[in-house]
Amino acid sequence: FSKDSCYLPPLRYPATSTFKGSLESEKQQYIIHGGKTPNNELSDKIYVMSVVCKNNKKVTFRCTEKDLVGDVPEARYGHSIDMVYSRGKSMGVVFGGRSYIPSAQRTTEKWNSVADCLPHIFLVDLEFGCSTSYILPELQDGLSFHVSIARNDTIYILGGHSLANNIRPANLYRIRVDLPLGSPAVNCTVLPGGISVSSAILTQTNSDEFVIVGGYQLENQKRMVCNIISLEGNKIEI
């Protein structure tokens, strides 16, 4: 890291995403949000990591902390953050995860108890540091450890675990974000053909193809199947 970088704690279960900036120095950036800190607290901070320079085999990063105003997502883990691009603008999209129960409900026995975050969609403007939450009727449950795939102005949400119901529903949501000059428009469509999975690894193999590996389909049953996900236009095929 460069000398002007902020401290980045070793976080567990944060949400991460790549970010394409408009400037030459911002071509390769990474967004990190939330997660568990080493002392088991939850973070609500958002960090932006950028590549300062590449020299032979050494890469120097710069890490900055981004302050947010507005509807700031509460501290959480097991969620997702993705970047969407529309009409020459970009936004971060935060969804899902788990958080500690409110302090007023915490007792000695339940001090570290967690609950599903509300199923709100947060749009985060990284340029101006503001965040806005959206309630979509199609999203009824808070989900954690789901799989999210972003492409242009669209995010696909697959699977996940609902702590309140202790289920891994075969969800497949398409969330589209339009960024006109005025207020953003966010809409959600429930699609058929989802898969029941949580805590899986997602890998992108080319611009239109992804692979989902591992994860859980039940509490004590690992998923011994790989899935190839193909995106073409407005269609998704698993």
PDB file of N, CA, C and O in Angstrom, residues 13-56:
ATOM      1  N   TYR A  13     -15.946 -11.862   5.622  1.00  0.00           N
ATOM      2  CA  TYR A  13     -17.248 -11.789   4.944  1.00  0.00           C
ATOM      3  C   TYR A  13     -17.629 -10.381   4.512  1.00  0.00           C
ATOM      4  O   TYR A  13     -18.794  -9.982   4.651  1.00  0.00           O
ATOM      5  N   PRO A  14     -16.701  -9.560   3.992  1.00  0.00           N
ATOM      6  CA  PRO A  14     -17.144  -8.274   3.449  1.00  0.00           C
ATOM      7  C   PRO A  14     -17.752  -8.480   2.067  1.00  0.00           C
ATOM      8  O   PRO A  14     -17.686  -9.576   1.498  1.00  0.00           O
ATOM      9  N   ALA A  15     -18.356  -7.435   1.534  1.00  0.00           N
ATOM     10  CA  ALA A  15     -18.828  -7.443   0.151  1.00  0.00           C
ATOM     11  C   ALA A  15     -17.791  -6.726  -0.697  1.00  0.00           C
ATOM     12  O   ALA A  15     -17.284  -5.672  -0.306  1.00  0.00           O
ATOM     13  N   THR A  16     -17.442  -7.291  -1.836  1.00  0.00           N
ATOM     14  CA  THR A  16     -16.405  -6.710  -2.691  1.00  0.00           C
ATOM     15  C   THR A  16     -16.895  -6.637  -4.133  1.00  0.00           C
ATOM     16  O   THR A  16     -17.750  -7.406  -4.568  1.00  0.00           O
ATOM     17  N   SER A  17     -16.319  -5.690  -4.873  1.00  0.00           N
ATOM     18  CA  SER A  17     -16.665  -5.533  -6.282  1.00  0.00           C
ATOM     19  C   SER A  17     -15.558  -4.764  -6.978  1.00  0.00           C
ATOM     20  O   SER A  17     -14.832  -3.986  -6.342  1.00  0.00           O
ATOM     21  N   THR A  18     -15.402  -4.997  -8.266  1.00  0.00           N
ATOM     22  CA  THR A  18     -14.489  -4.184  -9.066  1.00  0.00           C
ATOM     23  C   THR A  18     -15.236  -2.956  -9.571  1.00  0.00           C
ATOM     24  O   THR A  18     -16.463  -2.946  -9.675  1.00  0.00           O
ATOM     25  N   PHE A  19     -14.482  -1.912  -9.891  1.00  0.00           N
ATOM     26  CA  PHE A  19     -15.080  -0.636 -10.283  1.00  0.00           C
ATOM     27  C   PHE A  19     -14.235  -0.015 -11.383  1.00  0.00           C
ATOM     28  O   PHE A  19     -13.026   0.142 -11.227  1.00  0.00           O
ATOM     29  N   LYS A  20     -14.885   0.329 -12.488  1.00  0.00           N
ATOM     30  CA  LYS A  20     -14.190   0.975 -13.597  1.00  0.00           C
ATOM     31  C   LYS A  20     -14.425   2.473 -13.531  1.00  0.00           C
ATOM     32  O   LYS A  20     -15.538   2.948 -13.730  1.00  0.00           O
ATOM     33  N   GLY A  21     -13.375   3.218 -13.211  1.00  0.00           N
ATOM     34  CA  GLY A  21     -13.476   4.669 -13.144  1.00  0.00           C
ATOM     35  C   GLY A  21     -13.288   5.305 -14.508  1.00  0.00           C
ATOM     36  O   GLY A  21     -12.917   4.653 -15.490  1.00  0.00           O
ATOM     37  N   SER A  22     -13.530   6.606 -14.580  1.00  0.00           N
ATOM     38  CA  SER A  22     -13.441   7.320 -15.853  1.00  0.00           C
ATOM     39  C   SER A  22     -12.028   7.808 -16.143  1.00  0.00           C
ATOM     40  O   SER A  22     -11.666   8.024 -17.298  1.00  0.00           O
ATOM     41  N   LEU A  23     -11.217   7.995 -15.106  1.00  0.00           N
ATOM     42  CA  LEU A  23      -9.866   8.497 -15.298  1.00  0.00           C
ATOM     43  C   LEU A  23      -8.893   7.348 -15.519  1.00  0.00           C
ATOM     44  O   LEU A  23      -9.134   6.212 -15.129  1.00  0.00           O
ATOM     45  N   GLU A  24      -7.746   7.677 -16.130  1.00  0.00           N
ATOM     46  CA  GLU A  24      -6.726   6.666 -16.395  1.00  0.00           C
ATOM     47  C   GLU A  24      -6.235   6.041 -15.091  1.00  0.00           C
ATOM     48  O   GLU A  24      -5.993   4.831 -15.015  1.00  0.00           O
ATOM     49  N   SER A  25      -6.114   6.860 -14.045  1.00  0.00           N
ATOM     50  CA  SER A  25      -5.627   6.356 -12.761  1.00  0.00           C
ATOM     51  C   SER A  25      -6.672   5.555 -12.003  1.00  0.00           C
ATOM     52  O   SER A  25      -6.378   4.950 -10.986  1.00  0.00           O
ATOM     53  N   GLU A  26      -7.923   5.567 -12.503  1.00  0.00           N
ATOM     54  CA  GLU A  26      -9.003   4.872 -11.811  1.00  0.00           C
ATOM     55  C   GLU A  26      -9.490   3.646 -12.584  1.00  0.00           C
ATOM     56  O   GLU A  26     -10.565   3.117 -12.306  1.00  0.00           O
ATOM     57  N   LYS A  27      -8.681   3.182 -13.537  1.00  0.00           N
ATOM     58  CA  LYS A  27      -9.138   2.081 -14.372  1.00  0.00           C
ATOM     59  C   LYS A  27      -9.350   0.800 -13.580  1.00  0.00           C
ATOM     60  O   LYS A  27     -10.224   0.011 -13.893  1.00  0.00           O
ATOM     61  N   GLN A  28      -8.534   0.590 -12.568  1.00  0.00           N
ATOM     62  CA  GLN A  28      -8.595  -0.642 -11.794  1.00  0.00           C
ATOM     63  C   GLN A  28      -8.835  -0.279 -10.339  1.00  0.00           C
ATOM     64  O   GLN A  28      -7.923   0.107  -9.621  1.00  0.00           O
ATOM     65  N   GLN A  29     -10.103  -0.391  -9.900  1.00  0.00           N
ATOM     66  CA  GLN A  29     -10.456  -0.078  -8.529  1.00  0.00           C
ATOM     67  C   GLN A  29     -11.277  -1.214  -7.936  1.00  0.00           C
ATOM     68  O   GLN A  29     -11.912  -1.979  -8.656  1.00  0.00           O
ATOM     69  N   TYR A  30     -11.240  -1.288  -6.612  1.00  0.00           N
ATOM     70  CA  TYR A  30     -11.960  -2.336  -5.898  1.00  0.00           C
ATOM     71  C   TYR A  30     -12.729  -1.704  -4.746  1.00  0.00           C
ATOM     72  O   TYR A  30     -12.198  -0.863  -4.023  1.00  0.00           O
ATOM     73  N   ILE A  31     -13.974  -2.113  -4.586  1.00  0.00           N
ATOM     74  CA  ILE A  31     -14.832  -1.592  -3.530  1.00  0.00           C
ATOM     75  C   ILE A  31     -14.988  -2.670  -2.467  1.00  0.00           C
ATOM     76  O   ILE A  31     -15.264  -3.835  -2.781  1.00  0.00           O
ATOM     77  N   ILE A  32     -14.813  -2.294  -1.208  1.00  0.00           N
ATOM     78  CA  ILE A  32     -14.963  -3.219  -0.078  1.00  0.00           C
ATOM     79  C   ILE A  32     -15.936  -2.595   0.908  1.00  0.00           C
ATOM     80  O   ILE A  32     -15.738  -1.448   1.336  1.00  0.00           O
ATOM     81  N   HIS A  33     -16.962  -3.333   1.283  1.00  0.00           N
ATOM     82  CA  HIS A  33     -17.966  -2.785   2.211  1.00  0.00           C
ATOM     83  C   HIS A  33     -18.300  -3.800   3.295  1.00  0.00           C
ATOM     84  O   HIS A  33     -18.489  -4.986   3.033  1.00  0.00           O
ATOM     85  N   GLY A  34     -18.387  -3.309   4.536  1.00  0.00           N
ATOM     86  CA  GLY A  34     -18.861  -4.129   5.645  1.00  0.00           C
ATOM     87  C   GLY A  34     -17.899  -5.231   6.040  1.00  0.00           C
ATOM     88  O   GLY A  34     -16.696  -5.154   5.813  1.00  0.00           O
ATOM     89  N   GLY A  35     -18.445  -6.275   6.658  1.00  0.00           N
ATOM     90  CA  GLY A  35     -17.653  -7.403   7.118  1.00  0.00           C
ATOM     91  C   GLY A  35     -17.451  -7.380   8.626  1.00  0.00           C
ATOM     92  O   GLY A  35     -17.827  -6.431   9.319  1.00  0.00           O
ATOM     93  N   LYS A  36     -16.856  -8.455   9.142  1.00  0.00           N
ATOM     94  CA  LYS A  36     -16.539  -8.570  10.559  1.00  0.00           C
ATOM     95  C   LYS A  36     -15.092  -8.171  10.801  1.00  0.00           C
ATOM     96  O   LYS A  36     -14.189  -8.593  10.085  1.00  0.00           O
ATOM     97  N   THR A  37     -14.878  -7.361  11.831  1.00  0.00           N
ATOM     98  CA  THR A  37     -13.531  -6.943  12.199  1.00  0.00           C
ATOM     99  C   THR A  37     -12.897  -8.014  13.098  1.00  0.00           C
ATOM    100  O   THR A  37     -13.590  -8.911  13.589  1.00  0.00           O
ATOM    101  N   PRO A  38     -11.585  -7.935  13.344  1.00  0.00           N
ATOM    102  CA  PRO A  38     -10.928  -8.954  14.176  1.00  0.00           C
ATOM    103  C   PRO A  38     -11.506  -9.087  15.587  1.00  0.00           C
ATOM    104  O   PRO A  38     -11.410 -10.154  16.183  1.00  0.00           O
ATOM    105  N   ASN A  39     -12.094  -8.009  16.142  1.00  0.00           N
ATOM    106  CA  ASN A  39     -12.687  -8.110  17.476  1.00  0.00           C
ATOM    107  C   ASN A  39     -14.181  -8.445  17.415  1.00  0.00           C
ATOM    108  O   ASN A  39     -14.929  -8.196  18.362  1.00  0.00           O
ATOM    109  N   ASN A  40     -14.609  -9.000  16.270  1.00  0.00           N
ATOM    110  CA  ASN A  40     -15.966  -9.523  16.074  1.00  0.00           C
ATOM    111  C   ASN A  40     -17.037  -8.441  16.047  1.00  0.00           C
ATOM    112  O   ASN A  40     -18.208  -8.718  16.265  1.00  0.00           O
ATOM    113  N   GLU A  41     -16.644  -7.215  15.780  1.00  0.00           N
ATOM    114  CA  GLU A  41     -17.629  -6.174  15.532  1.00  0.00           C
ATOM    115  C   GLU A  41     -17.939  -6.131  14.036  1.00  0.00           C
ATOM    116  O   GLU A  41     -17.158  -6.633  13.217  1.00  0.00           O
ATOM    117  N   LEU A  42     -19.057  -5.530  13.695  1.00  0.00           N
ATOM    118  CA  LEU A  42     -19.436  -5.404  12.291  1.00  0.00           C
ATOM    119  C   LEU A  42     -19.089  -4.013  11.787  1.00  0.00           C
ATOM    120  O   LEU A  42     -19.245  -3.029  12.502  1.00  0.00           O
ATOM    121  N   SER A  43     -18.635  -3.955  10.554  1.00  0.00           N
ATOM    122  CA  SER A  43     -18.215  -2.689   9.958  1.00  0.00           C
ATOM    123  C   SER A  43     -19.301  -2.157   9.026  1.00  0.00           C
ATOM    124  O   SER A  43     -19.965  -2.922   8.330  1.00  0.00           O
ATOM    125  N   ASP A  44     -19.464  -0.827   9.046  1.00  0.00           N
ATOM    126  CA  ASP A  44     -20.341  -0.180   8.061  1.00  0.00           C
ATOM    127  C   ASP A  44     -19.537   0.690   7.109  1.00  0.00           C
ATOM    128  O   ASP A  44     -20.090   1.486   6.360  1.00  0.00           O
ATOM    129  N   LYS A  45     -18.228   0.535   7.136  1.00  0.00           N
ATOM    130  CA  LYS A  45     -17.342   1.386   6.338  1.00  0.00           C
ATOM    131  C   LYS A  45     -17.254   0.876   4.906  1.00  0.00           C
ATOM    132  O   LYS A  45     -17.450  -0.311   4.628  1.00  0.00           O
ATOM    133  N   ILE A  46     -16.942   1.805   4.012  1.00  0.00           N
ATOM    134  CA  ILE A  46     -16.723   1.457   2.617  1.00  0.00           C
ATOM    135  C   ILE A  46     -15.345   1.960   2.214  1.00  0.00           C
ATOM    136  O   ILE A  46     -14.965   3.095   2.513  1.00  0.00           O
ATOM    137  N   TYR A  47     -14.571   1.084   1.605  1.00  0.00           N
ATOM    138  CA  TYR A  47     -13.209   1.392   1.200  1.00  0.00           C
ATOM    139  C   TYR A  47     -13.093   1.302  -0.317  1.00  0.00           C
ATOM    140  O   TYR A  47     -13.738   0.457  -0.959  1.00  0.00           O
ATOM    141  N   VAL A  48     -12.266   2.156  -0.879  1.00  0.00           N
ATOM    142  CA  VAL A  48     -11.969   2.128  -2.301  1.00  0.00           C
ATOM    143  C   VAL A  48     -10.475   1.869  -2.456  1.00  0.00           C
ATOM    144  O   VAL A  48      -9.646   2.637  -1.956  1.00  0.00           O
ATOM    145  N   MET A  49     -10.137   0.776  -3.116  1.00  0.00           N
ATOM    146  CA  MET A  49      -8.737   0.438  -3.382  1.00  0.00           C
ATOM    147  C   MET A  49      -8.449   0.662  -4.855  1.00  0.00           C
ATOM    148  O   MET A  49      -9.218   0.238  -5.715  1.00  0.00           O
ATOM    149  N   SER A  50      -7.353   1.337  -5.143  1.00  0.00           N
ATOM    150  CA  SER A  50      -6.973   1.585  -6.531  1.00  0.00           C
ATOM    151  C   SER A  50      -5.508   1.226  -6.723  1.00  0.00           C
ATOM    152  O   SER A  50      -4.701   1.295  -5.784  1.00  0.00           O
ATOM    153  N   VAL A  51      -5.173   0.852  -7.925  1.00  0.00           N
ATOM    154  CA  VAL A  51      -3.794   0.519  -8.269  1.00  0.00           C
ATOM    155  C   VAL A  51      -3.049   1.814  -8.576  1.00  0.00           C
ATOM    156  O   VAL A  51      -3.415   2.551  -9.499  1.00  0.00           O
ATOM    157  N   VAL A  52      -2.016   2.110  -7.793  1.00  0.00           N
ATOM    158  CA  VAL A  52      -1.237   3.325  -8.005  1.00  0.00           C
ATOM    159  C   VAL A  52      -0.220   3.107  -9.113  1.00  0.00           C
ATOM    160  O   VAL A  52      -0.084   3.921 -10.030  1.00  0.00           O
ATOM    161  N   CYS A  53       0.512   2.011  -9.032  1.00  0.00           N
ATOM    162  CA  CYS A  53       1.505   1.731 -10.072  1.00  0.00           C
ATOM    163  C   CYS A  53       1.851   0.252 -10.066  1.00  0.00           C
ATOM    164  O   CYS A  53       1.660  -0.449  -9.075  1.00  0.00           O
ATOM    165  N   LYS A  54       2.324  -0.198 -11.211  1.00  0.00           N
ATOM    166  CA  LYS A  54       2.841  -1.555 -11.357  1.00  0.00           C
ATOM    167  C   LYS A  54       4.301  -1.462 -11.766  1.00  0.00           C
ATOM    168  O   LYS A  54       4.627  -0.848 -12.778  1.00  0.00           O
ATOM    169  N   ASN A  55       5.151  -2.046 -10.972  1.00  0.00           N
ATOM    170  CA  ASN A  55       6.590  -1.998 -11.236  1.00  0.00           C
ATOM    171  C   ASN A  55       7.136  -3.405 -11.176  1.00  0.00           C
ATOM    172  O   ASN A  55       7.243  -3.995 -10.096  1.00  0.00           O
ATOM    173  N   ASN A  56       7.499  -3.959 -12.343  1.00  0.00           N
ATOM    174  CA  ASN A  56       7.913  -5.354 -12.452  1.00  0.00           C
ATOM    175  C   ASN A  56       6.802  -6.245 -11.882  1.00  0.00           C
ATOM    176  O   ASN A  56       5.707  -6.252 -12.369  1.00  0.00           O
TER     177      ASN A  56
END
